[in-house]
XYZ file of C-alpha atoms in Angstrom:
296
model
C -5.914 18.539 12.485
C -2.246 18.571 11.551
C -0.342 15.382 12.551
C 3.342 16.298 13.741
C 6.238 14.454 12.103
C 8.088 13.871 15.483
C 6.822 10.500 16.141
C 7.917 7.924 13.318
C 5.901 5.202 11.800
C 8.149 2.671 13.551
C 7.189 4.211 16.865
C 3.522 4.176 15.926
C 3.927 0.532 14.924
C 5.688 -0.304 18.016
C 3.112 1.579 20.252
C 0.157 -0.776 19.526
C -0.050 -4.679 19.657
C -0.650 -4.515 15.905
C -1.047 -2.040 13.061
C -4.051 -1.893 10.801
C -4.193 0.427 7.698
C -6.179 1.033 4.688
C -5.331 2.197 1.137
C -7.387 4.295 -1.153
C -7.013 5.629 -4.539
C -8.254 9.296 -5.994
C -11.641 8.746 -7.719
C -12.306 9.982 -11.198
C -15.728 11.566 -10.757
C -18.277 12.932 -8.210
C -19.878 9.443 -7.543
C -16.381 8.057 -7.065
C -15.681 10.832 -4.512
C -18.792 10.014 -2.481
C -17.921 6.195 -2.439
C -14.458 7.045 -1.236
C -15.584 9.314 1.622
C -18.260 6.684 2.581
C -15.480 4.107 2.824
C -13.353 6.514 4.929
C -16.176 7.179 7.227
C -17.053 3.465 7.642
C -13.259 2.636 8.433
C -12.410 5.547 10.458
C -14.062 3.977 13.702
C -11.433 1.066 13.628
C -8.719 3.466 14.502
C -6.053 2.521 11.750
C -2.417 3.324 12.304
C -2.506 5.289 8.949
C -4.273 5.452 5.652
C -2.485 5.787 2.431
C -3.695 7.541 -0.828
C -2.182 6.291 -4.091
C -0.706 8.465 -6.989
C -1.515 8.026 -10.794
C 0.954 7.005 -13.149
C 2.898 9.990 -14.373
C 1.542 11.958 -11.567
C -2.102 12.058 -13.138
C -3.715 12.254 -9.874
C -1.214 14.600 -8.192
C -3.601 17.288 -7.339
C -6.298 14.821 -6.128
C -3.994 12.894 -3.979
C -2.721 16.222 -2.120
C -6.398 17.141 -1.788
C -7.656 13.846 -0.335
C -4.856 13.383 1.941
C -4.967 16.984 3.175
C -8.495 16.525 3.912
C -7.891 13.250 5.769
C -5.280 15.291 7.850
C -7.667 18.047 8.485
C -11.021 16.362 8.974
C -10.394 12.979 10.512
C -8.558 11.409 13.328
C -6.436 9.330 10.946
C -2.975 9.796 9.886
C -2.693 10.181 6.114
C 0.183 8.763 4.067
C 0.515 10.350 0.399
C 1.894 8.221 -2.219
C 4.439 9.998 -4.506
C 6.379 8.611 -7.345
C 9.400 9.577 -9.633
C 7.283 8.970 -12.801
C 6.945 12.218 -14.795
C 8.482 14.755 -12.287
C 11.815 16.758 -12.111
C 13.488 17.083 -8.791
C 12.024 20.644 -8.448
C 8.407 19.393 -9.190
C 8.943 16.689 -6.562
C 10.087 19.220 -3.983
C 6.917 21.271 -4.929
C 4.474 18.607 -4.288
C 6.214 17.951 -0.899
C 5.663 21.513 -0.036
C 1.999 21.208 -1.152
C 1.659 18.086 1.118
C 3.224 19.678 4.017
C 1.090 22.839 3.634
C -1.959 20.513 3.480
C -0.721 18.950 6.980
C 0.708 15.651 5.494
C 3.661 14.629 7.170
C 4.191 10.844 5.905
C 4.908 9.960 2.440
C 5.118 6.693 0.618
C 8.164 6.986 -1.757
C 7.790 4.895 -4.904
C 9.566 4.656 -8.162
C 6.157 4.247 -9.808
C 5.303 2.005 -12.708
C 6.540 2.931 -16.290
C 4.501 5.807 -17.900
C 3.250 3.542 -20.700
C 1.951 0.996 -18.239
C 3.150 -2.236 -16.338
C 5.319 -4.468 -18.431
C 7.002 -1.636 -20.572
C 10.405 -0.335 -20.192
C 11.346 2.083 -17.318
C 12.678 5.298 -18.400
C 13.408 8.321 -16.046
C 12.228 11.709 -16.538
C 14.786 14.458 -17.534
C 15.869 16.193 -14.527
C 14.271 13.535 -12.415
C 14.971 10.525 -10.490
C 15.604 6.921 -11.291
C 15.212 4.789 -8.258
C 12.846 4.987 -5.235
C 15.940 5.226 -2.886
C 16.884 8.568 -4.622
C 13.345 9.796 -3.848
C 13.737 8.724 -0.414
C 16.997 10.642 0.036
C 15.277 13.638 -1.427
C 12.511 13.500 0.997
C 14.804 12.866 3.784
C 16.567 16.183 3.321
C 13.491 17.687 4.848
C 12.686 17.578 8.599
C 9.103 17.648 8.188
C 8.312 14.316 6.437
C 8.469 10.680 7.393
C 8.939 8.085 4.749
C 7.619 4.652 3.844
C 8.538 2.440 0.789
C 7.189 -0.570 -1.063
C 8.379 -4.149 -0.559
C 7.698 -7.106 -2.729
C 6.922 -10.710 -1.513
C 7.901 -12.352 -4.460
C 10.472 -9.781 -5.765
C 9.675 -6.689 -7.978
C 8.818 -7.777 -11.571
C 12.163 -5.896 -12.776
C 14.362 -7.503 -10.247
C 17.210 -9.645 -11.574
C 16.682 -12.124 -8.553
C 15.202 -12.198 -5.138
C 18.654 -11.126 -3.459
C 18.900 -8.158 -5.737
C 15.411 -7.233 -4.830
C 16.431 -7.246 -1.178
C 19.356 -5.218 -1.660
C 17.026 -2.404 -3.192
C 15.067 -2.488 -0.058
C 18.175 -2.002 1.922
C 19.192 0.951 -0.273
C 15.756 2.578 0.455
C 16.234 1.706 4.262
C 19.658 3.324 4.232
C 18.447 6.253 2.307
C 15.904 7.081 5.215
C 12.827 4.934 4.774
C 11.328 4.015 8.267
C 8.611 1.308 7.127
C 7.572 -0.789 4.331
C 4.290 -1.909 2.786
C 4.278 -4.919 0.561
C 2.504 -5.460 -2.740
C -0.314 -7.745 -2.116
C 0.618 -10.901 -0.516
C -0.633 -14.128 -1.952
C 1.012 -16.725 0.370
C 2.140 -16.212 4.082
C 5.342 -18.052 3.098
C 6.227 -15.475 0.499
C 5.947 -12.610 3.295
C 8.101 -14.735 5.664
C 10.813 -15.355 3.133
C 10.888 -11.578 2.369
C 11.324 -10.666 5.876
C 14.302 -13.236 6.065
C 15.875 -11.620 3.049
C 15.532 -8.102 4.439
C 17.137 -9.150 7.625
C 19.855 -10.980 6.101
C 20.942 -7.874 4.211
C 20.354 -5.556 7.022
C 17.090 -3.717 6.041
C 16.077 -3.223 9.495
C 12.499 -1.924 9.090
C 8.998 -2.802 9.737
C 7.575 -4.831 6.887
C 3.615 -4.568 6.814
C 2.121 -7.191 4.500
C -0.480 -5.917 1.996
C -3.916 -7.703 1.817
C -6.287 -7.700 -1.321
C -9.249 -9.943 -0.885
C -10.304 -11.862 -4.016
C -13.737 -10.739 -4.790
C -13.457 -11.289 -8.733
C -11.290 -13.946 -10.015
C -10.692 -12.592 -13.437
C -9.754 -8.956 -12.241
C -7.469 -10.392 -9.384
C -5.842 -12.622 -12.031
C -5.230 -9.501 -14.219
C -3.649 -7.604 -11.185
C -1.352 -10.517 -10.242
C -0.071 -10.541 -13.916
C 0.769 -7.052 -13.795
C 3.340 -7.800 -11.183
C 4.833 -10.893 -12.887
C 3.169 -13.499 -10.833
C 0.593 -15.999 -10.775
C -2.305 -16.910 -8.233
C -1.238 -19.822 -6.067
C -2.578 -23.234 -7.436
C -4.112 -23.798 -3.912
C -5.988 -20.521 -4.193
C -7.055 -21.136 -7.610
C -8.284 -24.560 -6.898
C -10.352 -23.324 -4.043
C -12.052 -20.407 -6.290
C -12.567 -22.176 -9.617
C -15.633 -24.229 -8.460
C -17.205 -20.905 -7.826
C -16.519 -19.382 -11.303
C -20.199 -19.111 -12.299
C -21.543 -18.071 -8.725
C -20.114 -14.525 -7.847
C -21.610 -14.583 -4.320
C -20.170 -17.881 -3.369
C -16.783 -16.888 -5.072
C -16.685 -13.617 -3.144
C -17.431 -15.732 0.139
C -14.559 -18.019 -0.431
C -12.186 -15.095 -1.255
C -13.134 -13.491 1.963
C -12.312 -16.743 3.601
C -9.062 -17.112 1.965
C -8.078 -13.386 2.957
C -9.087 -14.040 6.566
C -6.979 -17.237 6.645
C -4.116 -15.298 5.011
C -4.412 -12.640 7.507
C -4.331 -14.815 10.536
C -1.252 -16.942 9.041
C 0.499 -13.352 8.546
C -0.046 -12.235 12.341
C 0.944 -15.854 13.499
C 4.231 -15.336 11.549
C 4.939 -12.061 13.189
C 3.780 -9.588 10.742
C 3.741 -6.141 12.678
C 0.056 -5.551 11.350
C -1.975 -5.758 8.034
C -2.535 -3.161 5.238
C -5.871 -3.487 3.422
C -6.099 -2.661 -0.310
C -9.658 -1.363 -0.103
C -10.352 -0.282 -3.747
C -12.414 2.568 -2.106
C -15.073 0.215 -0.404
C -15.211 -1.026 3.080
C -17.500 -3.882 3.126
C -14.828 -6.644 2.305
C -12.415 -5.161 4.834
C -14.988 -5.066 7.486
C -16.035 -8.580 6.900
C -12.402 -9.735 7.296
C -12.288 -7.683 10.433
C -15.282 -9.488 11.622
C -13.804 -12.898 11.060
C -10.630 -11.834 12.787
C -12.791 -10.476 15.809
C -11.336 -7.103 15.276
C -14.034 -4.627 16.528
C -14.633 -0.964 16.540
């Protein structure tokens, strides 16, 4: 099943009351592959607007990303969005990957600068013959008639941004280059998302911004992920979770409750939908959906 590029994500987002989408990552082994497809199978009945597949640092999962998004396009009813980064690729290589994606039936791409090759927190260095900014990648993809483009947005600003206004101007540059929608890094407070939308509107970045949701199922791993993006868990969130530090089941239940409340607050604030970082499992997302009374 090939999804034609004629209908933009903006139109898809506007067509329904709300958009719900899921993110997966390419697994490392056969057991991970089985877990991934089980999650995809369990979430497909919810009829997501799209599902996205991430891309490893330096393009390390290039072939698997292409293969998974191609299989989703071919074998499911879902619209796949393939992540693509500037890291480790020349312009010619990026064009070749886009050709591979299109040949696999993939028509939507999430254009990202990507983390530095040496990992988060290290200096960013462009690849010789490659691109430096996500906006340049958007422009490269925009030259094609067969691809639609999404980009990243950051509720508290990108870790490398000089300030929040500069961060908003980067989003505007991506919009001006041809991006049609944005998905945020994981949102920790609904007020951060609302402030991002205000900043984007103020600089003329007129595109739907979908908040990203990562339910807290393990406090230590969540704290590490938040640190990677130069942030801290909100004090009010830590205060609710710390009493359950020695009770994984209770902590997980409270994490699901916090994520549910966040989703409700985001939708009440006018978010066009919700994007769930699934970590290739479906249970937590399905529990949140049940709490939100979203059914198959």
